[in-house]
Coordinates of C-alpha atoms in Angstrom, one line a residue:
Chain A
M1 CA 112.2 86.3 113.5
S2 CA 112.7 84.0 110.5
L3 CA 110.9 82.2 107.8
I4 CA 110.2 78.8 109.2
A5 CA 108.4 75.8 107.7
K6 CA 107.5 73.1 110.2
N7 CA 106.5 69.5 109.5
I8 CA 105.5 70.2 105.9
S9 CA 103.7 67.4 104.0
L10 CA 102.2 67.9 100.6
L11 CA 100.0 65.3 99.0
I12 CA 98.8 65.9 95.4
G13 CA 96.6 63.2 94.0
N14 CA 98.0 60.2 95.9
K15 CA 101.5 61.3 95.4
M16 CA 103.5 62.4 98.4
L17 CA 105.5 65.3 97.1
L18 CA 106.8 66.5 100.5
E19 CA 107.0 64.4 103.6
D20 CA 107.6 66.0 107.0
I21 CA 110.0 68.7 106.0
N22 CA 111.4 71.2 108.4
F23 CA 113.1 74.2 106.9
A24 CA 114.2 77.6 108.1
V25 CA 116.0 80.6 106.8
H26 CA 117.2 83.4 109.0
P27 CA 118.0 87.0 108.2
G28 CA 121.6 87.3 107.1
E29 CA 122.1 83.9 105.6
L30 CA 122.0 82.4 102.1
V31 CA 120.5 78.9 102.0
A32 CA 120.8 76.8 98.9
I33 CA 118.2 74.1 98.2
V34 CA 119.6 71.3 96.0
G35 CA 118.5 67.9 94.9
P36 CA 117.7 65.8 91.8
N37 CA 114.7 66.4 89.6
G38 CA 111.5 65.5 91.3
A39 CA 113.0 65.8 94.8
G40 CA 110.4 68.3 95.8
K41 CA 112.5 71.5 95.5
S42 CA 109.8 73.4 93.5
S43 CA 107.0 72.1 95.7
L44 CA 108.8 73.3 98.8
F45 CA 109.4 76.6 97.1
K46 CA 105.7 76.9 96.4
V47 CA 104.8 76.1 100.0
L48 CA 107.3 78.7 101.2
T49 CA 106.0 81.3 98.8
R50 CA 102.4 80.5 99.8
E51 CA 101.5 79.5 96.3
Y52 CA 100.2 76.2 97.7
A53 CA 97.9 76.6 100.5
F54 CA 96.7 73.0 100.9
F55 CA 99.7 71.4 102.7
N56 CA 99.9 70.0 106.1
G57 CA 102.2 71.7 108.6
T58 CA 102.8 75.4 109.3
V59 CA 104.8 78.2 107.7
E60 CA 105.7 81.1 109.8
L61 CA 107.0 84.4 108.6
N62 CA 108.5 86.6 111.2
G63 CA 106.6 84.9 114.0
R64 CA 103.2 84.7 112.4
A65 CA 101.5 82.2 110.2
Y66 CA 100.9 83.3 106.6
T67 CA 97.2 83.3 107.2
E68 CA 97.6 85.9 109.9
W69 CA 99.3 88.4 107.5
E70 CA 97.6 90.5 105.0
P71 CA 98.9 89.9 101.4
E72 CA 100.3 93.5 101.3
Q73 CA 102.2 92.9 104.5
I74 CA 103.8 89.8 103.2
A75 CA 104.9 91.6 100.1
L76 CA 106.8 94.1 102.3
Q77 CA 108.8 91.3 103.9
M78 CA 109.3 88.8 101.1
G79 CA 110.4 89.0 97.4
V80 CA 110.0 86.0 95.2
L81 CA 111.7 85.4 91.8
P82 CA 109.9 82.6 89.9
Q83 CA 111.8 80.5 87.4
S84 CA 110.3 82.1 84.4
S85 CA 107.9 84.9 83.8
G86 CA 105.3 85.3 81.1
L87 CA 105.1 89.0 80.7
N88 CA 103.6 89.5 77.3
F89 CA 103.2 93.3 77.2
P90 CA 105.7 95.9 76.0
F91 CA 106.7 97.5 79.3
S92 CA 110.2 98.9 79.3
A93 CA 112.7 97.1 81.5
Y94 CA 112.6 100.1 83.8
E95 CA 108.8 100.0 84.2
V96 CA 109.0 96.3 85.0
V97 CA 111.5 97.1 87.8
L98 CA 109.2 99.9 89.0
L99 CA 106.4 97.4 89.4
G100 CA 108.5 95.9 92.3
R101 CA 107.7 99.1 94.2
L102 CA 104.0 98.4 94.1
P103 CA 103.6 97.4 97.8
H104 CA 105.5 100.5 98.9
S105 CA 104.3 104.0 99.3
S106 CA 107.7 105.6 99.2
G107 CA 106.8 108.1 96.5
R108 CA 107.6 108.3 92.8
I109 CA 111.1 109.9 93.1
R110 CA 112.4 107.4 95.6
D111 CA 110.9 104.5 93.7
Q112 CA 112.7 105.6 90.5
E113 CA 116.0 105.9 92.3
I114 CA 115.6 102.4 93.7
A115 CA 114.6 101.0 90.4
L116 CA 117.6 102.5 88.7
H117 CA 120.0 101.2 91.4
A118 CA 118.4 97.8 91.2
L119 CA 119.0 97.8 87.4
Q120 CA 122.6 98.8 88.0
L121 CA 123.1 95.9 90.4
V122 CA 122.1 93.3 87.9
D123 CA 124.2 95.0 85.1
A124 CA 121.1 96.0 83.1
E125 CA 121.1 99.7 83.4
H126 CA 121.7 100.0 79.6
L127 CA 118.5 98.1 79.0
S128 CA 116.3 100.6 81.0
N129 CA 114.3 101.9 78.1
A130 CA 114.3 98.7 76.0
S131 CA 111.0 96.9 75.6
Y132 CA 111.0 93.9 77.9
L133 CA 109.8 91.8 75.0
S134 CA 112.9 92.5 73.0
L135 CA 115.2 91.2 75.7
S136 CA 117.0 87.9 75.7
G137 CA 116.1 85.2 78.2
G138 CA 119.0 86.0 80.4
E139 CA 118.4 89.8 80.3
K140 CA 114.7 89.2 81.1
Q141 CA 115.8 87.2 84.2
R142 CA 118.1 89.9 85.3
V143 CA 115.4 92.5 84.9
Q144 CA 113.0 90.4 86.9
L145 CA 115.6 90.0 89.6
A146 CA 116.0 93.7 89.7
R147 CA 112.3 94.0 90.2
V148 CA 112.4 91.7 93.2
L149 CA 115.4 93.5 94.6
A150 CA 113.6 96.8 94.3
Q151 CA 110.7 95.2 96.2
I152 CA 112.8 94.3 99.2
W153 CA 115.3 97.1 98.7
E154 CA 115.3 98.6 102.2
E155 CA 113.8 98.0 105.6
T156 CA 110.4 99.4 106.0
P157 CA 109.4 101.1 109.3
V158 CA 107.3 98.2 110.3
F159 CA 109.3 95.3 108.8
A160 CA 113.0 95.0 109.3
E161 CA 113.4 91.4 108.5
R162 CA 113.2 90.7 104.8
Y163 CA 113.5 87.5 102.7
L164 CA 114.4 86.9 99.1
L165 CA 113.4 83.6 97.5
L166 CA 115.0 82.6 94.2
D167 CA 113.8 79.7 92.1
E168 CA 116.8 78.7 89.9
P169 CA 118.0 82.2 89.4
T170 CA 120.9 81.2 87.3
S171 CA 119.1 78.8 84.9
A172 CA 119.0 81.2 81.9
L173 CA 122.3 83.1 82.6
D174 CA 125.7 82.9 81.1
L175 CA 128.7 82.1 83.3
P176 CA 129.7 85.7 84.3
H177 CA 126.1 86.6 85.1
Q178 CA 125.6 83.5 87.1
H179 CA 128.3 84.6 89.4
M180 CA 127.2 88.2 89.3
I181 CA 123.7 87.3 90.4
L182 CA 124.8 85.0 93.2
N183 CA 127.3 87.6 94.3
Q184 CA 124.4 90.1 94.6
A185 CA 122.3 87.5 96.5
K186 CA 125.3 87.0 98.8
T187 CA 125.8 90.8 99.3
I188 CA 122.1 91.2 100.1
S189 CA 122.2 88.3 102.6
Q190 CA 125.1 90.0 104.3
Q191 CA 123.0 93.1 104.6
G192 CA 120.6 91.2 106.7
V193 CA 118.2 89.6 104.2
G194 CA 117.4 85.9 104.4
V195 CA 118.0 84.4 101.0
V196 CA 116.8 81.1 99.7
A197 CA 117.9 79.9 96.3
I198 CA 117.1 76.7 94.5
L199 CA 120.3 75.8 92.6
H200 CA 121.3 72.9 90.3
D201 CA 125.0 73.7 90.3
L202 CA 126.6 72.3 93.4
N203 CA 129.7 74.4 92.9
L204 CA 127.7 77.6 92.7
A205 CA 126.1 76.5 96.0
A206 CA 129.5 75.8 97.5
E207 CA 130.8 79.1 96.6
Y208 CA 128.0 81.3 97.7
A209 CA 125.7 79.5 100.2
D210 CA 126.1 79.6 103.9
R211 CA 124.0 76.4 104.3
I212 CA 122.9 73.7 102.0
V213 CA 119.6 71.7 102.2
M214 CA 119.6 68.6 100.2
L215 CA 116.2 67.2 99.2
K216 CA 115.6 63.7 98.0
E217 CA 112.2 62.0 97.3
G218 CA 110.3 64.7 99.2
K219 CA 112.4 64.5 102.3
V220 CA 115.3 66.4 103.7
H221 CA 118.3 64.2 103.0
T222 CA 121.0 66.2 104.5
E223 CA 121.2 69.7 105.9
G224 CA 124.3 71.6 107.0
T225 CA 127.3 73.7 106.2
I226 CA 128.9 73.4 102.8
E227 CA 131.8 71.4 104.2
T228 CA 129.6 68.9 106.0
S229 CA 127.0 68.4 103.2
L230 CA 129.2 68.4 100.1
Q231 CA 130.8 65.0 100.9
P232 CA 131.2 62.5 98.1
P233 CA 129.1 59.7 99.8
L234 CA 126.2 62.1 100.4
I235 CA 126.3 63.5 96.9
E236 CA 126.5 60.0 95.5
Q237 CA 123.4 58.9 97.4
L238 CA 121.6 62.0 96.4
F239 CA 122.2 62.0 92.7
D240 CA 123.3 58.4 92.0
I241 CA 126.4 59.7 90.4
K242 CA 130.1 59.2 91.1
V243 CA 131.9 62.4 92.3
D244 CA 135.2 63.6 93.6
V245 CA 135.3 66.6 95.9
I246 CA 138.5 68.6 95.9
K247 CA 139.5 72.0 97.3
H248 CA 138.8 75.0 95.1
P249 CA 142.3 76.3 94.2
Q250 CA 141.4 79.9 95.0
S251 CA 138.6 80.0 97.6
G252 CA 139.4 76.7 99.3
K253 CA 135.8 75.8 99.2
P254 CA 134.7 72.3 98.1
L255 CA 134.7 71.7 94.4
V256 CA 132.5 68.9 93.1
I257 CA 133.7 67.0 90.1
S258 CA 131.4 64.5 88.6
S259 CA 133.0 61.4 87.1
G260 CA 130.2 59.5 85.5
H261 CA 127.0 57.7 86.4
Y262 CA 127.0 54.6 88.6
S263 CA 126.2 51.6 86.6
Chain B
M1 CA 116.1 110.6 86.9
N2 CA 115.0 108.7 83.9
I3 CA 114.4 111.2 81.1
A4 CA 112.8 108.8 78.7
L5 CA 110.2 107.9 81.3
D6 CA 109.3 111.6 82.0
Q7 CA 109.0 112.2 78.3
K8 CA 106.8 109.2 77.9
R9 CA 104.6 110.4 80.7
R10 CA 104.3 113.9 79.2
F11 CA 103.4 112.3 75.8
I12 CA 100.7 110.2 77.5
M13 CA 99.2 113.1 79.3
A14 CA 99.1 115.2 76.1
S15 CA 97.5 112.3 74.2
I16 CA 94.8 111.8 76.8
S17 CA 94.1 115.6 76.7
V18 CA 93.8 115.5 72.9
L19 CA 91.4 112.6 73.1
A20 CA 89.3 114.4 75.6
I21 CA 89.2 117.6 73.5
A22 CA 88.4 115.5 70.4
L23 CA 85.5 113.9 72.2
C24 CA 84.2 117.3 73.3
I25 CA 84.3 118.5 69.6
A26 CA 82.8 115.3 68.2
L27 CA 79.8 115.4 70.5
P28 CA 78.2 118.6 69.1
V29 CA 79.3 117.7 65.6
S30 CA 77.4 114.4 65.8
T31 CA 74.2 116.2 66.6
T32 CA 74.3 118.0 63.2
V33 CA 74.4 114.7 61.4
G34 CA 71.2 113.0 60.4
P35 CA 68.3 112.9 57.9
M36 CA 67.5 116.5 58.7
D37 CA 70.2 119.1 58.1
I38 CA 70.9 121.2 61.2
S39 CA 73.7 123.7 61.0
P40 CA 76.5 123.4 63.5
W41 CA 75.6 126.8 64.9
D42 CA 72.0 125.8 65.5
A43 CA 73.1 122.6 67.1
I44 CA 75.5 124.3 69.5
V45 CA 73.0 127.0 70.4
S46 CA 70.3 124.4 70.9
L47 CA 72.6 122.3 73.1
A48 CA 73.5 125.3 75.2
S49 CA 69.9 126.1 75.8
T50 CA 69.1 122.5 76.6
L51 CA 71.8 122.7 79.3
G52 CA 70.1 125.9 80.5
F53 CA 73.0 128.3 79.7
I54 CA 71.0 130.5 77.3
N55 CA 67.5 131.2 76.0
T56 CA 67.1 131.0 72.3
D57 CA 64.7 131.3 69.5
I58 CA 65.7 128.0 67.8
P59 CA 62.7 126.5 66.1
T60 CA 61.1 124.0 68.4
H61 CA 61.3 121.1 65.9
I62 CA 65.1 121.5 65.7
A63 CA 65.4 121.8 69.4
T64 CA 63.3 118.7 69.9
I65 CA 65.3 116.7 67.4
I66 CA 68.5 117.7 69.1
E67 CA 67.2 117.3 72.6
Q68 CA 65.1 114.1 72.3
I69 CA 66.8 112.2 69.5
R70 CA 70.4 113.2 68.6
L71 CA 71.8 114.2 72.0
P72 CA 70.7 111.0 73.9
R73 CA 71.9 109.0 71.0
A74 CA 75.3 110.7 70.9
I75 CA 75.7 110.2 74.7
L76 CA 74.6 106.6 74.5
S77 CA 77.2 106.0 71.8
I78 CA 79.9 107.4 74.0
L79 CA 78.8 105.4 77.0
V80 CA 78.5 102.1 75.1
G81 CA 81.8 102.7 73.3
S82 CA 83.6 103.5 76.6
A83 CA 82.0 100.5 78.3
L84 CA 83.1 98.1 75.6
A85 CA 86.6 99.5 75.4
V86 CA 87.3 99.7 79.1
S87 CA 86.0 96.2 79.8
G88 CA 88.0 94.9 76.8
A89 CA 91.2 96.5 78.2
A90 CA 90.6 95.2 81.7
I91 CA 89.8 91.7 80.6
Q92 CA 92.9 91.6 78.3
G93 CA 95.0 92.7 81.3
L94 CA 93.3 90.1 83.6
F95 CA 94.0 87.3 81.0
R96 CA 97.4 88.7 80.1
N97 CA 96.3 88.2 76.5
P98 CA 95.9 91.2 74.2
L99 CA 93.6 89.2 72.0
A100 CA 91.0 88.5 74.8
D101 CA 87.7 90.2 74.6
P102 CA 84.6 90.2 76.7
G103 CA 83.0 88.1 74.0
L104 CA 85.6 85.4 74.6
I105 CA 84.7 84.5 78.2
G106 CA 81.0 84.4 77.4
V107 CA 79.9 87.8 78.7
S108 CA 78.5 89.1 75.4
G109 CA 77.1 85.7 74.4
G110 CA 75.3 85.2 77.7
A111 CA 73.9 88.8 77.6
A112 CA 72.8 88.3 74.0
F113 CA 71.1 85.0 74.7
A114 CA 69.1 86.4 77.6
A115 CA 68.1 89.5 75.7
V116 CA 67.0 87.5 72.6
G117 CA 65.1 85.2 74.9
M118 CA 63.4 88.2 76.4
I119 CA 62.4 89.5 73.0
V120 CA 60.9 86.2 71.9
L121 CA 59.4 84.9 75.1
G122 CA 58.5 88.1 76.7
S123 CA 59.4 89.2 80.2
G124 CA 57.5 86.3 81.9
P125 CA 60.7 84.8 83.5
L126 CA 61.5 88.1 85.1
F127 CA 58.3 88.1 87.1
F128 CA 60.2 89.2 90.2
L129 CA 60.9 92.6 88.8
K130 CA 59.0 95.5 90.4
D131 CA 56.6 97.4 88.2
W132 CA 58.9 100.4 87.8
L133 CA 61.6 98.2 86.6
E134 CA 59.4 96.7 83.9
P135 CA 60.6 99.0 81.1
Y136 CA 64.1 97.9 81.8
S137 CA 63.5 94.2 81.6
L138 CA 65.7 93.9 78.6
V139 CA 68.6 95.6 80.4
V140 CA 68.1 93.4 83.4
A141 CA 67.9 90.3 81.3
A142 CA 71.1 91.1 79.4
F143 CA 73.0 91.9 82.5
L144 CA 71.8 88.8 84.3
G145 CA 72.7 86.7 81.2
G146 CA 76.1 88.2 81.0
F147 CA 76.7 87.9 84.6
L148 CA 75.5 84.4 85.1
T149 CA 77.5 83.0 82.2
T150 CA 80.6 84.8 83.4
L151 CA 80.1 83.2 86.9
L152 CA 79.6 79.8 85.3
V153 CA 82.8 80.1 83.2
A154 CA 84.8 81.3 86.2
R155 CA 83.4 78.5 88.3
I156 CA 84.4 75.9 85.7
A157 CA 87.9 77.3 85.5
T158 CA 88.5 77.5 89.3
N159 CA 90.0 74.6 91.4
K160 CA 92.1 74.5 94.4
F161 CA 95.1 75.7 92.5
G162 CA 93.4 78.9 91.5
T163 CA 91.7 80.0 88.3
S164 CA 93.2 78.7 85.1
I165 CA 93.2 81.2 82.3
V166 CA 93.3 78.5 79.6
T167 CA 90.4 76.5 81.1
M168 CA 88.5 79.8 81.3
L169 CA 89.0 80.6 77.7
L170 CA 88.1 77.1 76.7
A171 CA 85.0 77.2 78.9
G172 CA 84.1 80.6 77.3
I173 CA 84.3 79.0 73.8
A174 CA 82.1 76.2 74.9
I175 CA 79.6 78.5 76.5
N176 CA 79.6 80.7 73.4
I177 CA 78.7 77.7 71.3
V178 CA 75.7 76.9 73.6
T179 CA 74.5 80.4 73.7
G180 CA 74.9 80.7 70.0
A181 CA 72.7 77.6 69.5
G182 CA 70.2 79.1 72.0
I183 CA 70.0 82.3 70.0
G184 CA 69.5 80.2 66.9
I185 CA 66.6 78.4 68.5
F186 CA 64.9 81.6 69.6
T187 CA 65.4 83.0 66.1
Y188 CA 63.7 79.9 64.8
L189 CA 60.8 80.4 67.2
A190 CA 60.4 84.1 66.6
D191 CA 57.5 85.5 64.6
D192 CA 58.1 88.0 61.8
N193 CA 57.8 91.1 64.0
Q194 CA 60.2 89.7 66.7
L195 CA 62.5 88.6 63.9
R196 CA 63.0 92.2 62.7
T197 CA 63.7 93.4 66.2
L198 CA 66.0 90.5 66.7
T199 CA 68.0 91.0 63.5
F200 CA 68.4 94.6 64.0
W201 CA 69.4 94.1 67.6
S202 CA 71.9 91.3 66.8
M203 CA 73.7 93.7 64.3
G204 CA 73.8 96.4 66.9
S205 CA 72.0 99.7 66.8
L206 CA 71.9 102.9 68.8
G207 CA 68.7 103.9 67.1
G208 CA 66.6 103.2 70.2
A209 CA 68.4 105.7 72.4
T210 CA 66.2 107.6 74.8
W211 CA 67.0 109.6 77.9
E212 CA 65.7 106.6 79.8
S213 CA 68.1 104.2 78.2
V214 CA 70.9 106.6 78.7
L215 CA 70.0 106.9 82.4
V216 CA 69.7 103.2 83.1
S217 CA 72.7 101.9 81.2
G218 CA 74.7 105.1 82.0
T219 CA 74.4 104.5 85.7
L220 CA 75.8 101.0 85.4
I221 CA 78.4 101.9 82.8
I222 CA 79.7 104.9 84.6
L223 CA 80.0 102.9 87.8
A224 CA 82.1 100.4 86.0
I225 CA 84.2 103.0 84.2
I226 CA 85.0 104.7 87.5
M227 CA 85.7 101.5 89.4
I228 CA 87.8 99.6 86.9
P229 CA 90.6 102.1 86.7
A230 CA 90.9 102.0 90.4
K231 CA 92.4 98.6 89.9
A232 CA 95.0 99.8 87.4
R233 CA 98.1 99.2 89.6
S234 CA 96.9 95.7 90.5
L235 CA 96.2 95.0 86.8
N236 CA 99.7 96.1 86.0
A237 CA 101.1 93.7 88.5
L238 CA 98.9 91.0 87.0
L239 CA 100.6 91.4 83.6
L240 CA 103.7 89.9 85.2
G241 CA 101.8 86.7 86.0
E242 CA 99.4 85.7 88.7
S243 CA 101.9 84.4 91.2
E244 CA 104.1 87.4 90.6
A245 CA 101.2 89.7 91.4
R246 CA 100.4 87.7 94.5
H247 CA 104.0 88.2 95.7
L248 CA 103.6 91.9 95.1
G249 CA 100.8 91.9 97.6
V250 CA 97.9 91.9 95.2
N251 CA 94.9 90.0 96.3
V252 CA 94.6 88.3 92.9
D253 CA 91.4 86.3 93.4
K254 CA 89.6 89.4 94.7
I255 CA 90.8 91.6 91.8
K256 CA 89.8 88.9 89.3
R257 CA 86.3 88.7 90.8
Q258 CA 85.9 92.4 90.9
V259 CA 87.1 93.1 87.4
I260 CA 85.1 90.3 85.9
L261 CA 82.0 91.5 87.7
L262 CA 82.4 95.1 86.7
S263 CA 83.1 94.1 83.1
A264 CA 80.0 91.9 83.0
L265 CA 78.1 94.9 84.4
A266 CA 79.4 97.3 81.8
V267 CA 79.1 94.9 78.8
G268 CA 75.7 93.7 80.0
A269 CA 74.4 97.2 80.2
A270 CA 75.9 98.1 76.8
V271 CA 74.6 95.0 75.0
A272 CA 71.1 95.6 76.5
V273 CA 70.7 99.0 75.0
A274 CA 72.7 98.7 71.8
G275 CA 72.8 95.1 70.9
M276 CA 75.9 93.3 69.7
I277 CA 78.6 95.7 68.7
G278 CA 81.8 93.7 68.1
F279 CA 85.5 94.5 68.1
V280 CA 85.4 97.9 70.0
G281 CA 86.8 96.1 73.0
L282 CA 89.6 94.7 70.9
I283 CA 90.6 97.5 68.6
V284 CA 90.5 100.5 71.0
P285 CA 92.7 99.1 73.8
H286 CA 95.1 97.8 71.1
L287 CA 95.5 101.2 69.5
I288 CA 96.1 102.8 72.9
R289 CA 98.6 100.1 73.9
M290 CA 100.5 100.6 70.6
T291 CA 100.8 104.4 71.1
L292 CA 100.8 104.9 74.9
G293 CA 102.0 101.6 76.3
P294 CA 100.4 98.9 78.5
D295 CA 100.3 100.8 81.8
H296 CA 96.7 100.5 82.9
R297 CA 96.8 103.8 84.8
Y298 CA 96.7 105.4 81.4
L299 CA 95.4 102.6 79.2
L300 CA 92.0 102.5 81.0
P301 CA 91.0 106.2 80.9
A302 CA 92.4 106.6 77.4
S303 CA 90.4 103.6 76.2
A304 CA 87.3 105.0 77.7
L305 CA 87.8 108.3 75.8
L306 CA 88.8 106.6 72.5
G307 CA 86.1 104.0 72.8
G308 CA 83.5 106.7 73.2
L309 CA 84.9 108.7 70.3
F310 CA 85.2 105.7 68.1
L311 CA 81.6 104.6 68.5
L312 CA 80.3 108.1 68.2
C313 CA 82.1 108.4 64.8
A314 CA 80.9 104.9 63.8
D315 CA 77.4 105.9 64.6
M316 CA 77.7 109.1 62.5
L317 CA 78.8 106.8 59.7
S318 CA 75.9 104.4 60.2
R319 CA 73.5 107.3 59.9
T320 CA 74.9 108.8 56.8
I321 CA 76.3 106.0 54.5
I322 CA 72.9 104.9 53.2
A323 CA 70.8 107.8 54.4
P324 CA 68.0 108.1 54.9
A325 CA 68.2 104.4 56.0
E326 CA 70.6 103.4 58.7
L327 CA 73.3 100.8 58.5
P328 CA 73.5 98.8 61.8
I329 CA 76.5 100.1 63.7
G330 CA 77.6 96.5 64.6
L331 CA 78.2 95.9 60.9
I332 CA 80.4 99.0 60.7
T333 CA 82.6 98.1 63.7
S334 CA 82.9 94.6 62.3
I335 CA 83.9 95.8 58.9
I336 CA 86.6 97.8 60.5
G337 CA 87.4 95.3 63.2
G338 CA 87.6 92.1 61.3
P339 CA 90.5 93.1 59.0
F340 CA 92.2 94.8 62.0
F341 CA 92.0 91.6 64.0
I342 CA 93.4 89.6 61.1
A343 CA 96.3 92.1 60.7
L344 CA 96.9 91.8 64.4
I345 CA 97.2 88.0 64.3
I346 CA 99.6 88.2 61.3
F347 CA 101.7 90.9 63.0
R348 CA 101.9 88.9 66.2
A349 CA 102.7 85.7 64.4
K350 CA 105.6 87.4 62.7
R351 CA 106.9 89.1 65.8
F352 CA 106.8 86.0 67.9
S353 CA 108.4 83.8 65.3
I354 CA 111.5 85.9 65.4

């Protein structure tokens, strides 16, 4: 039982955006997808989240192809946080998070409890009654994350394996909240949820991910543990940039230091 | 528990009750208004006897005026107002744009074009109608016109990536230009008699209300008003964005299809019996959103009530301002709606520039 993409190729116009990609995320792990701009991260994300339906290959969610699931059933197993959200109406932050409970029929009281907890997890409880439109970009992103967390909050009787897919969840956040959000993602993965996150910051990936998938030019360039994938030669090939990798003084994990573009 | 949310819900429920009560009061009041003075008491007694509650000695001519003229007209006002307001609210939700309106995606334009064509050319093109449907040919034409243009716009805007809202709005604008030109051509072709009907109709009027028109349009409108709020939760999710709604398990394409179809149905039926009445679908949902919030579970029923109330009052105005003549109701709603729309644009521009 996993989220598995097999032999994914995606052709838009006559541009090959993805070429024969194999990707899987299993319950209990946090997988980071990294790569330069245009490497196909977002395309892969859209294939995984069934926003694109016209690719070659198969995507299986817990043993069945997407087409064999009803949309409501998928929503009980998978939460997706897009990069930015265009909510244009004055819902309160709390109401936005409650929308995450839409696929569930757990009752209003339980839904409200979950929404409140989810807001606490992303450090946004004090924003509950504020209009979503009055929030800053980072606050909006945290509220949206709370909504997605509320969606996959607990196992449902039918679906135990859940997945959380995050498209650049840290892009609008300040430093403490970047760590807070990824900490939450990590905690959730340790509770048995399979988490996928597109990340730009290799050091955030190093600190929180269990596995890294590096994409380049629509193909999987490297895949593996943090230690095996965050090697200077690999990173240099991927990004065309000169790097040093040292040990993080506290965590002992790899720490990537860029030292200028190759010329 | 969240106290603010509970308070909000109580406030919403109270507001909806107030709207419902106001509508119940306004309905009998509106039957007292008109060229002939009828006292509120006579009106109520006459209404009660119409409904079969009591037997009275109200003079027949008063009873007839109430029963055959003012009551159907009042009910038609409420139906048309509700239809326009609910479909406005639903389409704004679908497009995630509070400035959208059934007129924008070509529903009204298509309905108007077909209806005007029917007035000028006669019902020849609708030869397939059964005889008993003949009297409703204008309704059928308006509905078909609205429906077909909506389908065309939706078709233009859909590709393998899904339906693009921007393309749809642009297609709607283009279609409106074409239907506008078509209406112009028909106006040019019309004879004097048709021209009068046409002018009156293009400015909107509830003067032609009969129990028949109430029955025909009412069936369609009530169907839509009942079925659209059933999609309230999905419409709420859609406000987050289409892909977000999809990830929440909403069958987005199906909801879009259904809401557009039901709106075309309601607007087509309303345009057919009352002509072009603008801005109701814009003003009413906006006022509700400003006071009760954007949650469609409350927005849609509250819009139905306020839309009915609004048009009922506007119709009373249209009958009294220049009595004994009538001012077309579309002019009244536009006089109120135009400045409101401008104020809205300015307000939004200010808020979003911050």
